[in-house]
Tab-separated table of C-alpha atoms and ligand atoms in Angstrom:
chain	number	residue	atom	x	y	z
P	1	UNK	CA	-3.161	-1.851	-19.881
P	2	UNK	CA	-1.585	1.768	-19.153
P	3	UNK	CA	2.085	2.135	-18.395
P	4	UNK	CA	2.898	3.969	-15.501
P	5	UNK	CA	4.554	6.101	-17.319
P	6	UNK	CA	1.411	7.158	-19.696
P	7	UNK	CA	-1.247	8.170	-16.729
P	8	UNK	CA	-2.179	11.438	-15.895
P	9	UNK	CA	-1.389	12.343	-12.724
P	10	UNK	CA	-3.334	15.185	-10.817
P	11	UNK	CA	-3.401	16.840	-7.735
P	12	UNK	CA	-6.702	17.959	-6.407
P	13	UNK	CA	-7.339	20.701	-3.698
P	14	UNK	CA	-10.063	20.489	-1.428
P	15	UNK	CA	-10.805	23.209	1.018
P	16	UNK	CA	-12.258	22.605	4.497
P	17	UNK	CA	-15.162	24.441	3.440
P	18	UNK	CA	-16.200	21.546	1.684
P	19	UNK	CA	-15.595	18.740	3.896
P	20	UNK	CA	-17.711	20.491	6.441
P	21	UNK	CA	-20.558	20.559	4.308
P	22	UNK	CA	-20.891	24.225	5.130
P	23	UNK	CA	-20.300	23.757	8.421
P	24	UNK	CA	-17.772	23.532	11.211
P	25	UNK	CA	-16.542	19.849	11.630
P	26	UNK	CA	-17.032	17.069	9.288
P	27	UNK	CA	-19.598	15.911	7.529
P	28	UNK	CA	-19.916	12.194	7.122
P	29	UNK	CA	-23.002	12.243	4.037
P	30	UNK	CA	-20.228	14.552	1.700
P	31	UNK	CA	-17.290	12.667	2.680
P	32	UNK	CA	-19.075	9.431	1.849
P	33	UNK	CA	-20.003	11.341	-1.423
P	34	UNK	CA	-16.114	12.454	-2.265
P	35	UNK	CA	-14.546	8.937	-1.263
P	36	UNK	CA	-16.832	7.168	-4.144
P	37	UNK	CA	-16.013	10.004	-6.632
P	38	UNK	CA	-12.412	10.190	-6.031
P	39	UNK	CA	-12.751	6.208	-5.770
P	40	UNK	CA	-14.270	6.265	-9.706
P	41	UNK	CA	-11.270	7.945	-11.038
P	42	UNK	CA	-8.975	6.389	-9.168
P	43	UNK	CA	-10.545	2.879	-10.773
P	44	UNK	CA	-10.101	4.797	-14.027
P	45	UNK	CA	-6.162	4.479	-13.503
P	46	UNK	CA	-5.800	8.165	-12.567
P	47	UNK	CA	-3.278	8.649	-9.798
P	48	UNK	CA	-4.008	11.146	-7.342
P	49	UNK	CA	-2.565	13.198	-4.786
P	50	UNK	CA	-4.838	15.291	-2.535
P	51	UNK	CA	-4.141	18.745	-0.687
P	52	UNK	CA	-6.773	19.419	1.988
P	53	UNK	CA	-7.790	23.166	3.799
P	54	UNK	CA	-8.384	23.513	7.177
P	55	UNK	CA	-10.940	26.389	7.148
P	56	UNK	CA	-14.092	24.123	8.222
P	57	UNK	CA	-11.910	23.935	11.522
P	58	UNK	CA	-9.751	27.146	12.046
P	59	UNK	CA	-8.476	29.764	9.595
P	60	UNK	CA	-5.085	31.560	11.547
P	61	UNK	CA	-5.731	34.847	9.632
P	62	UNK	CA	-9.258	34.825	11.572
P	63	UNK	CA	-7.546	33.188	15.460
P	64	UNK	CA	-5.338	36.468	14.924
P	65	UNK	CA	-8.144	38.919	14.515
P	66	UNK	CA	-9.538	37.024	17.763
P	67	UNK	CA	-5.933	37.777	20.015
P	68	UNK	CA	-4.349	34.860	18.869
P	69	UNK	CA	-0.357	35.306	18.169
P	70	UNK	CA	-0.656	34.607	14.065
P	71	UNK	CA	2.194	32.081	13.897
P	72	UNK	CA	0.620	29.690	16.206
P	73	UNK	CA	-3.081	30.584	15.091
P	74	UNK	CA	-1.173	28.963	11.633
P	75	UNK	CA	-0.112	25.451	13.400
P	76	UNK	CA	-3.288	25.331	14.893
P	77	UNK	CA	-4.765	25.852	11.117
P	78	UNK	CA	-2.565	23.155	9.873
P	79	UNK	CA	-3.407	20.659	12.354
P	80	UNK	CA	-7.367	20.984	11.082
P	81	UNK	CA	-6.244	19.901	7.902
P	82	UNK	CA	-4.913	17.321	9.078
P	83	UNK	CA	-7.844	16.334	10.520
P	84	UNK	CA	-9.813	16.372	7.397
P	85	UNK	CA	-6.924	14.625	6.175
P	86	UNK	CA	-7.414	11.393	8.379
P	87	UNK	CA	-11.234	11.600	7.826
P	88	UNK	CA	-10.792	11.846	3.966
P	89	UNK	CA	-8.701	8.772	4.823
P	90	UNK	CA	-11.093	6.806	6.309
P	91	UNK	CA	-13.819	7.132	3.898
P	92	UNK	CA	-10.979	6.436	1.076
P	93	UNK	CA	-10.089	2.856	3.373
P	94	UNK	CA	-13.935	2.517	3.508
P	95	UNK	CA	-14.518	2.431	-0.066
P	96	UNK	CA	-11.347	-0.044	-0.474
P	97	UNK	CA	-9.182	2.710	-1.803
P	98	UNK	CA	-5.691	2.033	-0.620
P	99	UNK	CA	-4.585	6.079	0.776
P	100	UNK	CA	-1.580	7.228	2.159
P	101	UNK	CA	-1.167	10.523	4.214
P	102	UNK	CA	1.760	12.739	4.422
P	103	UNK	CA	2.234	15.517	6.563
P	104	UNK	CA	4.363	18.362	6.567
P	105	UNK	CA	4.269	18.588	10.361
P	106	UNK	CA	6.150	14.965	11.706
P	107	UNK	CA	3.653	13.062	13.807
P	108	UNK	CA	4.799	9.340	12.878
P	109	UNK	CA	1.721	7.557	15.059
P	110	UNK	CA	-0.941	9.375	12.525
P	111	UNK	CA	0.619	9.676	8.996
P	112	UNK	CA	3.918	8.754	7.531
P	113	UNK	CA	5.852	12.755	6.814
P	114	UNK	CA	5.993	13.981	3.678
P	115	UNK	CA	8.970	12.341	1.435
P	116	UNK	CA	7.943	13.288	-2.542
P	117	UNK	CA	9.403	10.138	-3.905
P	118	UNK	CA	7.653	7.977	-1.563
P	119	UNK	CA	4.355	9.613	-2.365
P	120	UNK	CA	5.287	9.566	-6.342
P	121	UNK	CA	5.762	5.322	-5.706
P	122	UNK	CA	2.484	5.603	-3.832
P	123	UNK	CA	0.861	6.933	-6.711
P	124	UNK	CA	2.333	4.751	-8.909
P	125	UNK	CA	1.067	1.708	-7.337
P	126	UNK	CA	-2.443	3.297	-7.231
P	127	UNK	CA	-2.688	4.727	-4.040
P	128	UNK	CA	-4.375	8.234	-3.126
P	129	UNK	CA	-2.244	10.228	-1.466
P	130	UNK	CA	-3.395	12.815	0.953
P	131	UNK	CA	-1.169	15.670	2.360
P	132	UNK	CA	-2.258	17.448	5.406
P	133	UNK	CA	-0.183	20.141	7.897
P	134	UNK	CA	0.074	22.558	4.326
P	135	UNK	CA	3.272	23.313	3.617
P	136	UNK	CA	4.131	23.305	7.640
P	137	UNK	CA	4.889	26.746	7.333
P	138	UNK	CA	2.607	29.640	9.170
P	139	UNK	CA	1.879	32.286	6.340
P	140	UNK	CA	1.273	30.475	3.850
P	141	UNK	CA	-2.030	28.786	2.428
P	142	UNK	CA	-3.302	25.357	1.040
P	143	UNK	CA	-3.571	26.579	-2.171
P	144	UNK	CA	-0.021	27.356	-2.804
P	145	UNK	CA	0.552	23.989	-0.804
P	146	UNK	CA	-1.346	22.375	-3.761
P	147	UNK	CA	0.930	23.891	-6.160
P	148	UNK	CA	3.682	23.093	-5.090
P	149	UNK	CA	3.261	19.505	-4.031
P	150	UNK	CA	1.924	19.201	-7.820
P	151	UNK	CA	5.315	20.302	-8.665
P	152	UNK	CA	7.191	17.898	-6.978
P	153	UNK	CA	5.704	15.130	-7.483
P	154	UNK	CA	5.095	15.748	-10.910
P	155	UNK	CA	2.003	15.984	-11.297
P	156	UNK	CA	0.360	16.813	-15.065
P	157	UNK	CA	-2.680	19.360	-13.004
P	158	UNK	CA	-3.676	21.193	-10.477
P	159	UNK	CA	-7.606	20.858	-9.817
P	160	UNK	CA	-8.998	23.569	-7.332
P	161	UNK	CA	-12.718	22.166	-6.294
P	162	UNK	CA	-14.845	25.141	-4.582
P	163	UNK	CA	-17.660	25.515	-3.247
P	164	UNK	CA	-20.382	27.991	-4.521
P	165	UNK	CA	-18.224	28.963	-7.338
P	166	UNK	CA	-18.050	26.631	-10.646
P	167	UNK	CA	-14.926	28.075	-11.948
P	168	UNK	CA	-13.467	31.954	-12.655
P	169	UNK	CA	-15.330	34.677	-12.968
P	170	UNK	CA	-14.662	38.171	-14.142
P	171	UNK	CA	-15.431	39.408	-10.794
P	172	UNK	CA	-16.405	37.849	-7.061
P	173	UNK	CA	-19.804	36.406	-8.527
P	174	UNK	CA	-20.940	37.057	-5.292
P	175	UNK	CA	-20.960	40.698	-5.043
P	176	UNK	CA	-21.258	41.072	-9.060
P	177	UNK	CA	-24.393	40.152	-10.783
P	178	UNK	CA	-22.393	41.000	-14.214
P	179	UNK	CA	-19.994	38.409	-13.301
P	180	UNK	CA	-19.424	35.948	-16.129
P	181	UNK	CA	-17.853	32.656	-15.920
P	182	UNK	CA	-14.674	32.069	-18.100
P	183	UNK	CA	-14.031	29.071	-19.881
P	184	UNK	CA	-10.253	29.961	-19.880
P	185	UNK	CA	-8.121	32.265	-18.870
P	186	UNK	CA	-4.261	32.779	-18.351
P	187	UNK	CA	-2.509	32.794	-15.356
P	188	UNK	CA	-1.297	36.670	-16.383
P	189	UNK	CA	-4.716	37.713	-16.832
P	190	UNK	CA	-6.331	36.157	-13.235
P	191	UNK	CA	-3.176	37.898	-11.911
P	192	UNK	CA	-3.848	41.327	-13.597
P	193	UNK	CA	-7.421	41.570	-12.820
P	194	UNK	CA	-7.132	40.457	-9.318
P	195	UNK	CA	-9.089	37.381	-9.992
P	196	UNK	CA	-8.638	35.937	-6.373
P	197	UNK	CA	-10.665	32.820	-6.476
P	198	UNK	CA	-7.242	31.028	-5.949
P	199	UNK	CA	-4.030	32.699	-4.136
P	200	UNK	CA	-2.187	34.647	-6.019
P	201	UNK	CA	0.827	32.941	-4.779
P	202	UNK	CA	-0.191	29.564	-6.098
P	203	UNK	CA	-1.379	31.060	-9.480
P	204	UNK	CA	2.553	32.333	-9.694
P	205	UNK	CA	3.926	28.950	-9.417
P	206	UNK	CA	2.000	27.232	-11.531
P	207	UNK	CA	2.410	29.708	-14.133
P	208	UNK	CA	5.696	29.450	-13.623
P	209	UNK	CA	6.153	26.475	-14.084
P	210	UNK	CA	3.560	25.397	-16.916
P	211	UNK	CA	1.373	23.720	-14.697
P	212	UNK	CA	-2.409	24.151	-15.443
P	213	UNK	CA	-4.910	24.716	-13.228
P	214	UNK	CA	-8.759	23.622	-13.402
P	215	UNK	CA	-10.989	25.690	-11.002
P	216	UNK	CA	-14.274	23.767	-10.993
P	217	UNK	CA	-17.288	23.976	-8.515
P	218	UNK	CA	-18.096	20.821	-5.983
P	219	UNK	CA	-22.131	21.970	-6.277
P	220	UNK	CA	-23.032	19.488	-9.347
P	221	UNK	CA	-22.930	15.896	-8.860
P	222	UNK	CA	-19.963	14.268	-10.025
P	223	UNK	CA	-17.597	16.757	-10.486
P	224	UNK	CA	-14.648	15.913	-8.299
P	225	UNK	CA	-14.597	12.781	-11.004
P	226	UNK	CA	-15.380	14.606	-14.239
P	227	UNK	CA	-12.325	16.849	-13.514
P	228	UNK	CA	-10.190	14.220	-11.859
P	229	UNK	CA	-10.652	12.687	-15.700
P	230	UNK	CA	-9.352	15.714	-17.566
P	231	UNK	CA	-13.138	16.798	-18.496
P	232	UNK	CA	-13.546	20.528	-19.640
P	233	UNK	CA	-15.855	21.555	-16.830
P	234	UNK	CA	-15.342	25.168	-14.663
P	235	UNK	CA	-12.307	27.084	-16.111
P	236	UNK	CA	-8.530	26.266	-17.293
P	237	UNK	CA	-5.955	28.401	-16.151
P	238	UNK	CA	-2.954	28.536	-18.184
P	239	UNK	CA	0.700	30.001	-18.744
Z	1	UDP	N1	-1.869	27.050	7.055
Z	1	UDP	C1	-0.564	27.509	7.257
Z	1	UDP	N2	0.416	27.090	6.415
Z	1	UDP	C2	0.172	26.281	5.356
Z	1	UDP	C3	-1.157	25.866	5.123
Z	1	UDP	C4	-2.153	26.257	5.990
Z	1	UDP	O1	-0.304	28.255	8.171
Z	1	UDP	O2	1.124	25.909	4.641
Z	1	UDP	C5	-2.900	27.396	8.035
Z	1	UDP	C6	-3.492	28.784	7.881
Z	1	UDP	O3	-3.758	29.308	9.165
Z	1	UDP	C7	-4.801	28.512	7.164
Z	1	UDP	C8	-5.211	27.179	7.746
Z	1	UDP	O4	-3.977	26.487	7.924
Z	1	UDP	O5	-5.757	29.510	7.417
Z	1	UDP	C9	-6.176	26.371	6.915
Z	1	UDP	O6	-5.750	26.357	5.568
Z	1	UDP	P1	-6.542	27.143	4.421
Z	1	UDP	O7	-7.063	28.426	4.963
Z	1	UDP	O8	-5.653	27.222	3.231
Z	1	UDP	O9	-7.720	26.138	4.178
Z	1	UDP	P2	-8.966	26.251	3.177
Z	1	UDP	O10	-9.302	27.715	3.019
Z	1	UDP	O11	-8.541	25.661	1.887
Z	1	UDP	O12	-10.034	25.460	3.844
């Protein structure tokens, strides 16, 4: 049996992109589908803490461009991930996966708030544990959310699931057909090139602070649970 001491720990990001299955809203078929892979590692022994996006609901940078005043285009952000949050949740409960969610933003009758050493002795009695409301904060992003909740509750990586991109690429793969995927790549070097597949913000802190970072792609089956066991798939970001 594994100490609690000796298992890896991770922190996985999901954006809203995904849970909306490329859609606004939610999408029940690829929640189902990332319950039962998150479930697999979790029966591994893996303990893991979840950041969610917002952006299959509302993105405040966009509200804004639409009239909204950006601060509160932000909350209203937040609260979509909190949404996806719940639902992630739900399917977790489903599957018989004991979760917990935290949010940033107090709201006691729909998730306890975030406390880091309650949701490090959730983890270590094999709970998931979701946070949702990001960091609470208008101006800043899930990503960088994800880093630093993998700092403080010690997590041993940050894994950054996408969709339509399986890792790092030496440019937007999207608008350069000489893009080329990188197996690995420092934290200095994404930074330098303007490799914006994550924040920049969130690539500072982990580099910072020796954290890795795995940027993988959601699009093949069974990747959420490949990378939530420490398989080499996408790329590794390092200090
Ligand atoms: N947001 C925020 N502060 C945070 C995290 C998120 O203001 O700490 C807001 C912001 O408006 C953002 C939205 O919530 O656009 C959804 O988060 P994000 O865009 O990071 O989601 P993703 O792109 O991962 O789906």
């Amino acid at each position: 049996m594994t100490t609690e001491t000796s298992r890896r720990r991770v922190l996985l990001k999901l954006s809203g992109e995904v849970f909306g299955g490329g859609t606004i809203g939610l999408d029940p078929d690829v929640l189902a589908d990332i319950a039962s892979q998150i479930k697999a590692a979790n029966q591994a022994g893996v303990e893991i803490a979840v950041v969610v996006g917002g952006g299959n609901f509302f993105r405040g940078a966009e509200l804004s461009q639409r009239g909204f005043d950006r601060a509160r285009a932000d909350y209203v952000g937040m609260l979509g991930t909190v949404m996806n949050a719940l639902a992630l949740q739900d399917f977790l409960e489903q599957q018989g996966v004991s979760t917990r969610v935290q949010t940033a933003i107090a709201m006691g009758q729909v998730a306890e708030s975030y406390i880091p050493l309650r949701a490090i002795r959730h983890l270590e009695k094999g709970r998931v544990v979701v946070f949702g409301a990001g960091a609470g904060m208008p101006f800043f992003s899930t990503d960088t959310v994800a880093a630093q909740r993998a700092l403080e509750t010690k997590c041993d990586e940050v894994l950054v699931a996408k969709n339509g991109v399986d890792g790092v690429y030496t440019a937007d793969p999207r608008k350069d057909p000489e893009a080329k995927l990188l197996k690995q790549v420092t934290y200095q070097e994404a930074l330098a090139q303007g490799l914006k597949v994550v924040d920049a913000a969130a690539f500072s802190l982990c580099m910072d602070n020796n954290v890795n970072m795995r940027v993988f792609g959601m699009n093949d089956p069974g990747n959420v649970t490949s990378a939530l066991l420490g398989e080499e798939i996408g790329t590794l970001v390092t200090s």
